[in-house]
Amino acid sequence: MRAILALLFLQMVVLCTSIELSTTSRWIVHHASGKRVKLACVNWPSHVEPMIAEGLEKKPLRHIVKKITEIGFNCVRFTWATYMFTRSDYGSLRVSESLDKYNLSAAKDGIARNNPQILNMTLVELHKAVVMELGRKKVMVVLDNHVSRPTWCCSDKDGNGFFGDADFDAEEWLRGLAAVAEAYRDNRAVVGMSLRNELRGSRQNEADLYKYMQEGANTIHTQNPDVLVIVSGLKYDNYLEFLKYQPLAVNFTNKLVFEAHWYSFGTSADEWVAQTNQLCATVTKYARDNYLFLTEGNNSFPLFLSEFGINQRGDSEADNRYIGCLLAAVAEFDVDWALWTLQGSYILREGHADLEEFYGVLDLNWDHPRNPPFLDRLQVLRQTNQDYKSKHPTRYIMLHPLSGHCVHIAKNGIVAMASCKRASRWDQHQDGGPIKLAGSPRCLGVAGDGEAPRVSRRCSSKWNYVSSSGLHLAAQDRRGEHLCLELEKNVSSEVVTKKCLCVGDDLVDLPTCVDNPQAQWFKLIPTNI
């Protein structure tokens, strides 16, 4: 009874501190004011076999939620399994019973120490309690239907991939969506519901996607017209190109959002090392063609990049190369996003208890961030760079994706790196032209190999994009040699110009290259803030 009363009290708090979101063209906005709201989320799973939010055996719930806000996230993509809301033998299990079912005695002891109040809750009550605590700390929640049968996700043959699979009955899925939408109808912490994670497998086809996603979207909106309805694509949330030819027909407006995922999976570290520029160009073009296009044109929609991430130990070279490429594109389009993932460990994953998650923001014991420098690189994604209601002209900030910092011009004209919030503004750059400070007659000028560029009234330096990545900016020095901007190694804030890495004298990518060109990657990001 105490747990139920606590839930009711928390629900009242959430109702008083929440917002309702809608969409305007490609933007997610505050429903009442129309002001843009940018989702900067982290994933928090609750869909694996025990159906318990990860980490509650390691730390108190309030501690975890506080840590989410301290790290800088304003939103959680919180997962759920269909069966938990459609089958009583799943959802009505007590937390203690679920742990006993899988012989998780150590996790049960941990929860008894850190969150004893939840042991007697049902799994559904616990799911709601986590959402309530997030709302109490003003963290927005996107509920993600990750799987039907509680299990680790994802593979082509896990039975959870597409409508008609062994564990993916469309009618039961619709009942689950309706049940969750209704259960959270009066909880304003929940700002969105995602219909299904990573459609995949041999059964996937566009006809069934349109049929069921339209039904699912309309079902959610009927039960809870206040939440955003978030629709995924095919091929593990990598493919939405079909929307160029046939829109999704739903019976509501200003609530529809599409989601995509972007990882390094499928490309080896050797390929990334040998062809970093070319691969960056290839994967960025794929992202533009298959989902980022939704943010452009007259019939645009918000895009939620609901999963991306890296092995935060830093020992995956494929991840280390791909992430700079992703950060440049995501910053340019200024989309909403959710990092995979929060948890440093799993209560149970694929038969292993207390399994460490190296993609996790937190360490194994949920004490500290695993990789603070990586979190610092997300600063430009956290901040709002574009606002459709802004009266300011569009200018550009120069992002260095490898460091996550932006170019700042000191009063003496020296080029240095600083927080992107303090970044200098530039006029739009035309390839082959000068790079000019906004509102100033001064331009960025190249000096010599290994020397620091400066900003002055001399605008003779003509800057070109000289690699397929679109991230190398080069200009000719006095001897006619092309030099690229580079963040000096071991000097965190000093920018110099040096011979372009992985680019030949003809300014074309080398077929293979042992150097890492990312120190020379810079991206001009539009902003009107």
Coordinates of C-alpha atoms in Angstrom, one line a residue:
M1 CA 0.0 0.0 0.0
R2 CA 2.8 2.4 0.8
A3 CA 4.3 1.8 -2.6
I4 CA 1.0 2.6 -4.3
L5 CA 0.5 5.8 -2.3
A6 CA 4.1 6.9 -3.2
L7 CA 3.3 6.3 -6.8
L8 CA 0.2 8.4 -6.6
F9 CA 2.1 11.2 -4.9
L10 CA 4.8 11.2 -7.5
Q11 CA 2.2 11.2 -10.2
M12 CA 0.8 14.4 -8.8
V13 CA 4.3 16.0 -8.7
V14 CA 4.9 15.0 -12.4
L15 CA 1.6 16.5 -13.5
C16 CA 2.6 19.8 -12.1
T17 CA 6.1 19.9 -13.7
S18 CA 5.6 18.4 -17.1
I19 CA 5.3 19.6 -20.7
E20 CA 3.3 18.4 -23.7
L21 CA 5.2 18.3 -27.0
S22 CA 4.0 18.7 -30.6
T23 CA 5.6 19.0 -34.0
T24 CA 5.9 21.9 -36.4
S25 CA 7.5 20.8 -39.7
R26 CA 10.8 19.2 -38.7
W27 CA 10.9 20.5 -35.2
I28 CA 9.6 19.2 -31.9
V29 CA 8.1 22.1 -29.9
H30 CA 6.4 22.9 -26.7
H31 CA 2.7 22.4 -27.4
A32 CA 1.5 25.6 -25.6
S33 CA 4.3 28.1 -26.5
G34 CA 5.6 26.7 -29.8
K35 CA 9.1 27.0 -28.5
R36 CA 11.5 24.4 -29.8
V37 CA 12.4 21.5 -27.4
K38 CA 15.4 19.4 -28.2
L39 CA 15.6 15.9 -27.0
A40 CA 19.0 15.0 -25.7
C41 CA 18.3 11.5 -24.4
V42 CA 20.1 8.4 -23.1
N43 CA 18.7 4.9 -23.4
W44 CA 17.7 3.0 -20.2
P45 CA 16.6 -0.6 -20.8
S46 CA 13.9 -2.4 -19.0
H47 CA 13.0 -5.0 -21.6
V48 CA 15.4 -7.9 -20.9
E49 CA 14.1 -11.1 -19.2
P50 CA 13.8 -9.8 -15.6
M51 CA 11.9 -6.7 -17.0
I52 CA 13.5 -4.6 -14.3
A53 CA 15.2 -1.3 -15.1
E54 CA 18.9 -2.0 -15.2
G55 CA 21.0 -0.8 -12.3
L56 CA 18.5 -0.9 -9.5
E57 CA 20.5 -3.6 -7.9
K58 CA 23.6 -1.3 -7.9
K59 CA 22.2 2.1 -6.9
P60 CA 19.1 3.7 -5.5
L61 CA 16.6 4.8 -8.1
R62 CA 16.9 8.5 -7.1
H63 CA 20.7 8.2 -7.4
I64 CA 20.5 6.9 -10.9
V65 CA 18.0 9.6 -12.1
K66 CA 20.1 12.3 -10.4
K67 CA 23.2 11.0 -12.3
I68 CA 21.3 11.2 -15.6
T69 CA 20.6 14.9 -15.1
E70 CA 24.2 15.6 -13.8
I71 CA 25.7 14.1 -16.9
G72 CA 23.6 16.4 -19.1
F73 CA 20.7 14.4 -20.5
N74 CA 17.2 15.9 -20.4
C75 CA 15.4 12.8 -21.6
V76 CA 15.4 9.0 -21.3
R77 CA 14.3 6.5 -23.9
F78 CA 12.9 3.9 -21.6
T79 CA 12.2 0.4 -23.0
W80 CA 9.4 -2.0 -22.4
A81 CA 8.4 -5.5 -23.6
T82 CA 4.9 -6.1 -25.0
Y83 CA 4.3 -9.2 -22.9
M84 CA 4.7 -7.2 -19.7
F85 CA 1.5 -5.3 -20.5
T86 CA -0.4 -7.9 -22.3
R87 CA 0.2 -11.1 -20.3
S88 CA -0.6 -11.2 -16.6
D89 CA 2.0 -13.9 -15.9
Y90 CA 4.6 -11.4 -17.0
G91 CA 3.4 -8.0 -15.8
S92 CA 1.9 -9.2 -12.5
L93 CA 5.1 -10.8 -11.3
R94 CA 6.5 -9.2 -8.2
V95 CA 10.1 -7.9 -8.6
S96 CA 11.2 -10.5 -6.1
E97 CA 9.5 -13.2 -8.0
S98 CA 11.0 -12.2 -11.3
L99 CA 14.5 -12.3 -9.8
D100 CA 13.8 -15.7 -8.2
K101 CA 12.6 -17.0 -11.6
Y102 CA 16.1 -16.5 -13.0
N103 CA 18.0 -17.4 -9.8
L104 CA 19.3 -13.9 -9.5
S105 CA 20.0 -14.0 -5.8
A106 CA 22.9 -11.5 -5.9
A107 CA 20.8 -8.9 -7.8
K108 CA 17.9 -9.5 -5.3
D109 CA 20.3 -8.8 -2.4
G110 CA 21.5 -5.6 -4.2
I111 CA 17.9 -4.4 -4.7
A112 CA 17.2 -5.2 -1.0
R113 CA 20.1 -2.9 -0.1
N114 CA 19.5 -0.1 -2.6
N115 CA 15.8 -0.1 -3.4
P116 CA 14.0 -2.3 -0.9
Q117 CA 10.7 -0.6 -1.5
I118 CA 10.4 -2.1 -5.0
L119 CA 10.8 -5.8 -4.2
N120 CA 7.1 -6.2 -3.6
M121 CA 6.0 -4.1 -6.6
T122 CA 4.7 -5.8 -9.7
L123 CA 6.9 -5.3 -12.8
V124 CA 4.3 -2.9 -14.2
E125 CA 4.2 -0.9 -11.0
L126 CA 8.0 -0.7 -11.0
H127 CA 8.1 0.5 -14.6
K128 CA 5.7 3.3 -13.6
A129 CA 7.7 4.1 -10.5
V130 CA 10.9 4.7 -12.6
V131 CA 9.0 6.9 -15.0
M132 CA 7.5 8.9 -12.1
E133 CA 11.0 9.4 -10.6
L134 CA 12.3 10.7 -13.9
G135 CA 9.4 13.1 -14.1
R136 CA 10.0 14.3 -10.6
K137 CA 13.5 15.4 -11.7
K138 CA 12.0 16.9 -14.9
V139 CA 13.5 14.3 -17.2
M140 CA 11.3 13.7 -20.2
V141 CA 10.5 10.1 -21.1
V142 CA 10.1 8.4 -24.5
L143 CA 8.6 4.9 -24.0
D144 CA 10.1 2.4 -26.5
N145 CA 8.5 -0.9 -27.4
H146 CA 11.7 -2.7 -27.8
V147 CA 10.6 -6.4 -28.1
S148 CA 7.5 -8.5 -27.5
R149 CA 9.0 -11.4 -25.6
P150 CA 11.4 -10.0 -23.0
T151 CA 14.9 -10.7 -24.3
W152 CA 18.1 -9.1 -25.5
C153 CA 17.7 -7.4 -28.8
C154 CA 18.4 -7.9 -31.7
S155 CA 19.0 -10.5 -34.4
D156 CA 17.2 -11.6 -37.6
K157 CA 16.0 -14.8 -36.1
D158 CA 15.1 -13.9 -32.5
G159 CA 11.4 -14.1 -33.1
N160 CA 10.9 -10.4 -32.3
G161 CA 11.9 -8.9 -35.6
F162 CA 8.8 -8.3 -37.7
F163 CA 5.0 -8.8 -37.8
G164 CA 4.2 -12.5 -38.0
D165 CA 7.4 -13.7 -36.3
A166 CA 7.0 -16.3 -33.6
D167 CA 6.9 -13.7 -30.8
F168 CA 5.5 -10.8 -32.7
D169 CA 1.8 -11.1 -33.1
A170 CA 0.4 -7.8 -34.6
E171 CA -2.8 -7.9 -32.7
E172 CA -1.1 -8.5 -29.3
W173 CA 1.3 -5.7 -30.2
L174 CA -1.6 -3.3 -30.8
R175 CA -3.1 -4.3 -27.5
G176 CA 0.2 -3.6 -25.8
L177 CA 0.5 -0.2 -27.4
A178 CA -3.0 0.7 -26.3
A179 CA -2.4 -0.5 -22.7
V180 CA 0.8 1.5 -22.3
A181 CA -0.7 4.6 -23.9
E182 CA -3.6 4.4 -21.5
A183 CA -1.5 3.6 -18.5
Y184 CA 0.6 6.7 -19.0
R185 CA -2.1 9.0 -20.3
D186 CA -2.1 11.1 -17.1
N187 CA 1.7 11.1 -16.7
R188 CA 3.0 14.2 -18.4
A189 CA 6.6 13.0 -18.0
V190 CA 5.9 10.7 -20.9
V191 CA 6.3 13.0 -24.0
G192 CA 6.5 10.3 -26.7
M193 CA 5.9 6.6 -27.5
S194 CA 8.0 4.7 -30.0
L195 CA 6.1 2.0 -31.9
R196 CA 8.8 -0.6 -32.3
N197 CA 12.5 -1.0 -32.1
E198 CA 14.5 -2.2 -35.1
L199 CA 12.1 -3.9 -37.5
R200 CA 14.2 -6.6 -39.2
G201 CA 14.4 -10.2 -40.5
S202 CA 13.2 -12.2 -43.6
R203 CA 9.5 -11.2 -43.2
Q204 CA 10.1 -7.4 -43.3
N205 CA 8.3 -5.6 -46.2
E206 CA 7.0 -2.2 -46.8
A207 CA 3.3 -3.1 -47.3
D208 CA 3.0 -4.6 -43.8
L209 CA 5.1 -1.8 -42.3
Y210 CA 2.6 0.8 -43.7
K211 CA -0.4 -1.3 -42.6
Y212 CA 0.7 -2.0 -39.0
M213 CA 2.6 1.2 -38.3
Q214 CA -0.4 3.3 -39.3
E215 CA -2.7 1.1 -37.1
G216 CA -0.2 1.4 -34.2
A217 CA 0.2 5.1 -34.5
N218 CA -3.5 5.7 -34.6
T219 CA -4.0 3.3 -31.6
I220 CA -1.5 5.3 -29.5
H221 CA -3.1 8.6 -30.5
T222 CA -6.6 7.4 -29.7
Q223 CA -5.6 6.3 -26.2
N224 CA -3.2 9.2 -25.5
P225 CA -3.5 12.2 -27.9
D226 CA -0.9 14.2 -26.0
V227 CA 2.2 12.1 -26.7
L228 CA 4.5 12.2 -29.8
V229 CA 4.1 9.1 -31.9
I230 CA 7.5 7.8 -33.1
V231 CA 7.8 5.5 -36.1
S232 CA 10.8 3.4 -37.0
G233 CA 11.9 2.1 -40.4
L234 CA 13.2 -1.2 -41.8
K235 CA 16.6 -2.9 -41.7
Y236 CA 17.3 -2.3 -38.0
D237 CA 16.0 1.3 -38.1
N238 CA 18.4 2.2 -40.9
Y239 CA 15.9 2.6 -43.8
L240 CA 13.1 5.1 -44.2
E241 CA 13.7 6.0 -47.9
F242 CA 10.3 4.6 -48.9
L243 CA 8.7 7.7 -47.3
K244 CA 10.0 9.7 -50.2
Y245 CA 7.4 7.9 -52.4
Q246 CA 4.5 7.2 -50.0
P247 CA 3.7 9.1 -46.8
L248 CA 2.5 7.4 -43.7
A249 CA -1.3 7.9 -43.4
V250 CA -2.4 8.7 -39.9
N251 CA -5.5 10.2 -38.4
F252 CA -3.8 13.0 -36.5
T253 CA -1.4 15.9 -37.1
N254 CA 1.5 17.6 -35.4
K255 CA 2.5 14.5 -33.4
L256 CA 4.4 12.3 -35.9
V257 CA 8.1 11.8 -35.5
F258 CA 10.4 9.3 -37.3
E259 CA 13.4 7.5 -35.8
A260 CA 16.6 6.0 -37.0
H261 CA 19.7 4.2 -35.7
W262 CA 23.4 4.8 -36.7
Y263 CA 26.2 2.5 -35.6
S264 CA 29.6 1.4 -37.0
F265 CA 28.3 -2.2 -37.3
G266 CA 29.0 -4.0 -40.6
T267 CA 32.3 -2.2 -41.4
S268 CA 35.6 -3.5 -40.0
A269 CA 38.2 -1.5 -38.2
D270 CA 40.7 -2.3 -40.9
E271 CA 38.4 -0.7 -43.5
W272 CA 37.9 2.4 -41.3
V273 CA 41.6 2.7 -40.8
A274 CA 42.5 2.3 -44.4
Q275 CA 39.8 4.5 -45.9
T276 CA 38.5 6.9 -43.1
N277 CA 37.6 9.8 -45.4
Q278 CA 35.9 7.6 -48.1
L279 CA 34.0 5.6 -45.5
C280 CA 32.8 8.7 -43.7
A281 CA 31.6 10.0 -47.1
T282 CA 29.8 6.8 -47.8
V283 CA 28.0 6.4 -44.4
T284 CA 27.0 10.0 -44.3
K285 CA 25.5 9.8 -47.8
Y286 CA 23.6 6.7 -46.7
A287 CA 22.3 8.5 -43.6
R288 CA 21.2 11.5 -45.7
D289 CA 19.5 9.3 -48.3
N290 CA 17.8 7.0 -45.9
Y291 CA 16.6 9.1 -43.0
L292 CA 18.2 12.6 -42.6
F293 CA 16.3 13.7 -45.8
L294 CA 13.2 13.8 -43.6
T295 CA 14.3 17.0 -42.1
E296 CA 14.5 18.8 -45.4
G297 CA 12.0 20.1 -47.9
N298 CA 8.4 21.3 -47.8
N299 CA 7.0 18.1 -46.2
S300 CA 9.6 17.6 -43.4
F301 CA 9.3 15.8 -40.1
P302 CA 11.3 15.6 -36.9
L303 CA 14.0 12.9 -37.0
F304 CA 14.9 11.2 -33.7
L305 CA 18.2 9.4 -33.8
S306 CA 17.1 7.1 -31.1
E307 CA 20.3 5.0 -31.0
F308 CA 24.0 5.6 -31.7
G309 CA 27.0 5.0 -29.6
I310 CA 30.5 3.6 -29.2
N311 CA 32.5 1.2 -27.1
Q312 CA 33.5 3.7 -24.4
R313 CA 36.7 1.8 -23.5
G314 CA 38.1 3.4 -26.6
D315 CA 39.5 0.1 -28.0
S316 CA 37.2 -0.2 -31.0
E317 CA 38.9 1.6 -33.9
A318 CA 35.8 1.3 -36.1
D319 CA 33.8 3.1 -33.4
N320 CA 36.6 5.7 -32.9
R321 CA 36.6 6.6 -36.6
Y322 CA 32.8 6.5 -37.2
I323 CA 31.7 8.6 -34.3
G324 CA 33.5 11.8 -35.5
C325 CA 31.7 11.4 -38.8
L326 CA 28.3 10.9 -37.1
L327 CA 28.8 13.9 -34.8
A328 CA 29.5 16.2 -37.7
A329 CA 26.4 15.1 -39.5
V330 CA 24.1 15.1 -36.5
A331 CA 25.3 18.6 -35.4
E332 CA 24.7 19.9 -38.9
F333 CA 21.1 18.7 -39.0
D334 CA 20.6 19.5 -35.3
V335 CA 18.3 16.5 -34.8
D336 CA 17.0 15.1 -31.6
W337 CA 18.8 12.0 -30.3
A338 CA 19.3 9.3 -27.7
L339 CA 22.7 7.8 -26.9
W340 CA 23.0 4.0 -26.4
T341 CA 23.3 3.6 -23.5
L342 CA 23.1 4.4 -19.8
Q343 CA 23.8 1.1 -18.1
G344 CA 27.2 0.0 -17.0
S345 CA 25.9 -3.5 -16.5
Y346 CA 22.9 -5.8 -16.9
I347 CA 21.0 -7.7 -14.2
L348 CA 20.8 -10.6 -16.8
R349 CA 21.7 -10.6 -20.5
E350 CA 21.9 -13.6 -22.7
G351 CA 22.3 -16.0 -19.8
H352 CA 25.0 -13.9 -18.0
A353 CA 24.3 -12.2 -14.7
D354 CA 25.9 -8.8 -14.0
L355 CA 27.3 -8.6 -17.5
E356 CA 29.3 -5.4 -18.1
E357 CA 28.1 -3.1 -20.9
F358 CA 31.1 -1.3 -22.6
Y359 CA 28.8 1.0 -24.5
G360 CA 27.4 2.2 -21.2
V361 CA 27.8 5.8 -20.0
L362 CA 28.3 4.5 -16.5
D363 CA 30.9 2.1 -15.2
L364 CA 30.3 -1.5 -14.0
N365 CA 29.3 -0.3 -10.5
W366 CA 27.2 2.6 -11.7
D367 CA 29.5 5.0 -9.8
H368 CA 31.1 7.2 -12.4
P369 CA 31.0 8.0 -16.2
R370 CA 33.1 5.5 -18.0
N371 CA 34.5 8.0 -20.5
P372 CA 34.0 11.6 -19.5
P373 CA 35.9 13.0 -22.6
F374 CA 33.4 11.3 -24.9
L375 CA 30.5 12.8 -23.0
D376 CA 32.2 16.2 -23.5
R377 CA 32.2 15.6 -27.2
L378 CA 28.4 15.6 -27.1
Q379 CA 28.1 19.2 -26.0
V380 CA 27.4 20.5 -29.5
L381 CA 24.6 18.0 -29.8
R382 CA 23.1 18.9 -26.4
Q383 CA 22.8 22.6 -27.3
T384 CA 20.1 23.9 -29.6
N385 CA 21.8 25.3 -32.7
Q386 CA 18.7 26.1 -34.8
D387 CA 15.4 27.5 -33.8
Y388 CA 12.6 27.9 -36.4
K389 CA 11.3 31.0 -34.5
S390 CA 14.6 32.7 -34.3
K391 CA 14.9 36.2 -35.8
H392 CA 18.7 36.0 -36.0
P393 CA 20.3 35.3 -39.4
T394 CA 21.9 31.9 -39.9
R395 CA 25.6 31.9 -39.2
Y396 CA 28.1 29.0 -38.8
I397 CA 30.2 27.6 -36.0
M398 CA 33.3 25.5 -36.8
L399 CA 33.2 22.2 -35.0
H400 CA 36.1 19.9 -34.5
P401 CA 34.4 16.5 -34.1
L402 CA 37.4 14.7 -32.6
S403 CA 37.5 17.0 -29.6
G404 CA 33.9 18.2 -29.6
H405 CA 35.1 21.8 -29.3
C406 CA 34.7 24.7 -31.7
V407 CA 36.9 27.4 -33.2
H408 CA 37.1 30.6 -31.1
I409 CA 39.0 33.7 -32.3
A410 CA 40.7 35.7 -29.6
K411 CA 41.0 39.5 -29.8
N412 CA 44.5 39.2 -31.2
G413 CA 43.3 37.1 -34.1
I414 CA 44.7 33.8 -32.8
V415 CA 42.7 30.7 -33.7
A416 CA 42.0 28.4 -30.7
M417 CA 39.5 25.9 -29.5
A418 CA 36.8 26.5 -26.9
S419 CA 33.4 25.4 -25.8
C420 CA 30.9 25.4 -28.7
K421 CA 28.7 27.8 -26.7
R422 CA 31.5 30.3 -27.0
A423 CA 32.3 29.6 -30.7
S424 CA 33.0 32.4 -33.1
R425 CA 30.4 32.9 -35.9
W426 CA 31.3 32.7 -39.6
D427 CA 29.5 33.6 -42.8
Q428 CA 28.4 30.8 -45.1
H429 CA 31.4 29.4 -46.8
Q430 CA 31.5 28.8 -50.6
D431 CA 34.0 26.1 -51.6
G432 CA 37.1 27.8 -53.0
G433 CA 36.3 31.1 -51.3
P434 CA 37.5 32.9 -48.1
I435 CA 36.2 31.9 -44.7
K436 CA 34.9 35.2 -43.2
L437 CA 34.0 36.1 -39.6
A438 CA 30.4 37.1 -39.4
G439 CA 29.8 40.8 -39.1
S440 CA 33.5 41.5 -39.7
P441 CA 35.8 42.3 -42.7
R442 CA 38.3 39.8 -41.3
C443 CA 39.0 36.3 -42.8
L444 CA 40.8 33.2 -41.8
G445 CA 44.2 33.1 -43.3
V446 CA 46.7 30.3 -43.8
A447 CA 50.3 30.9 -42.7
G448 CA 52.8 28.0 -43.3
D449 CA 53.3 24.4 -42.5
G450 CA 53.0 23.9 -38.7
E451 CA 52.2 27.6 -38.2
A452 CA 49.0 29.0 -36.6
P453 CA 46.4 30.5 -38.9
R454 CA 45.1 33.9 -38.0
V455 CA 42.2 36.1 -38.7
S456 CA 42.9 39.4 -40.4
R457 CA 41.6 41.9 -43.0
R458 CA 43.7 40.0 -45.6
C459 CA 41.2 37.7 -47.3
S460 CA 43.5 36.2 -49.9
S461 CA 43.3 32.6 -48.5
K462 CA 40.8 30.5 -50.5
W463 CA 39.6 27.5 -48.6
N464 CA 38.5 24.2 -50.3
Y465 CA 37.0 21.0 -49.1
V466 CA 39.8 18.6 -50.2
S467 CA 38.6 15.1 -49.1
S468 CA 35.5 13.1 -49.8
S469 CA 34.6 13.3 -46.2
G470 CA 33.8 17.0 -46.7
L471 CA 35.6 17.6 -43.4
H472 CA 39.0 18.8 -44.6
L473 CA 39.4 22.5 -45.1
A474 CA 42.6 23.5 -47.0
A475 CA 44.1 26.6 -48.5
Q476 CA 47.4 27.4 -50.3
D477 CA 50.3 28.9 -48.5
R478 CA 52.8 31.4 -50.1
R479 CA 54.6 28.5 -51.9
G480 CA 51.4 27.2 -53.4
E481 CA 51.1 24.1 -51.2
H482 CA 47.8 23.1 -49.8
L483 CA 47.7 23.0 -46.0
C484 CA 44.8 21.8 -43.8
L485 CA 43.5 23.1 -40.5
E486 CA 44.6 20.7 -37.7
L487 CA 44.2 20.6 -33.9
E488 CA 47.7 20.3 -32.7
K489 CA 48.4 17.0 -31.0
N490 CA 49.0 17.2 -27.2
V491 CA 48.0 20.9 -27.3
S492 CA 44.2 20.8 -26.6
S493 CA 43.4 24.3 -27.8
E494 CA 46.0 25.2 -30.5
V495 CA 45.1 25.1 -34.2
V496 CA 47.8 25.0 -36.9
T497 CA 47.9 24.3 -40.6
K498 CA 49.7 21.2 -41.9
K499 CA 50.0 19.0 -44.9
C500 CA 46.7 17.3 -45.5
L501 CA 46.4 13.8 -44.1
C502 CA 45.3 11.0 -46.4
V503 CA 45.0 13.4 -49.3
G504 CA 47.3 13.5 -52.3
D505 CA 48.9 16.4 -54.0
D506 CA 46.0 16.3 -56.5
L507 CA 43.7 16.9 -53.4
V508 CA 42.0 13.5 -53.9
D509 CA 41.8 10.9 -51.2
L510 CA 44.6 8.4 -51.1
P511 CA 43.3 4.8 -51.8
T512 CA 44.6 3.7 -48.4
C513 CA 46.2 5.6 -45.6
V514 CA 47.7 4.6 -42.3
D515 CA 47.3 8.1 -40.8
N516 CA 44.2 9.1 -38.8
P517 CA 42.8 12.3 -40.5
Q518 CA 40.4 13.2 -37.8
A519 CA 42.7 15.8 -36.2
Q520 CA 42.1 17.7 -39.4
W521 CA 38.3 17.3 -39.6
F522 CA 36.4 20.6 -39.1
K523 CA 32.7 21.1 -39.9
L524 CA 30.8 24.4 -40.4
I525 CA 27.6 24.0 -38.5
P526 CA 24.6 26.3 -39.1
T527 CA 23.2 28.2 -36.2
N528 CA 20.7 31.0 -35.7
I529 CA 20.9 31.1 -31.9

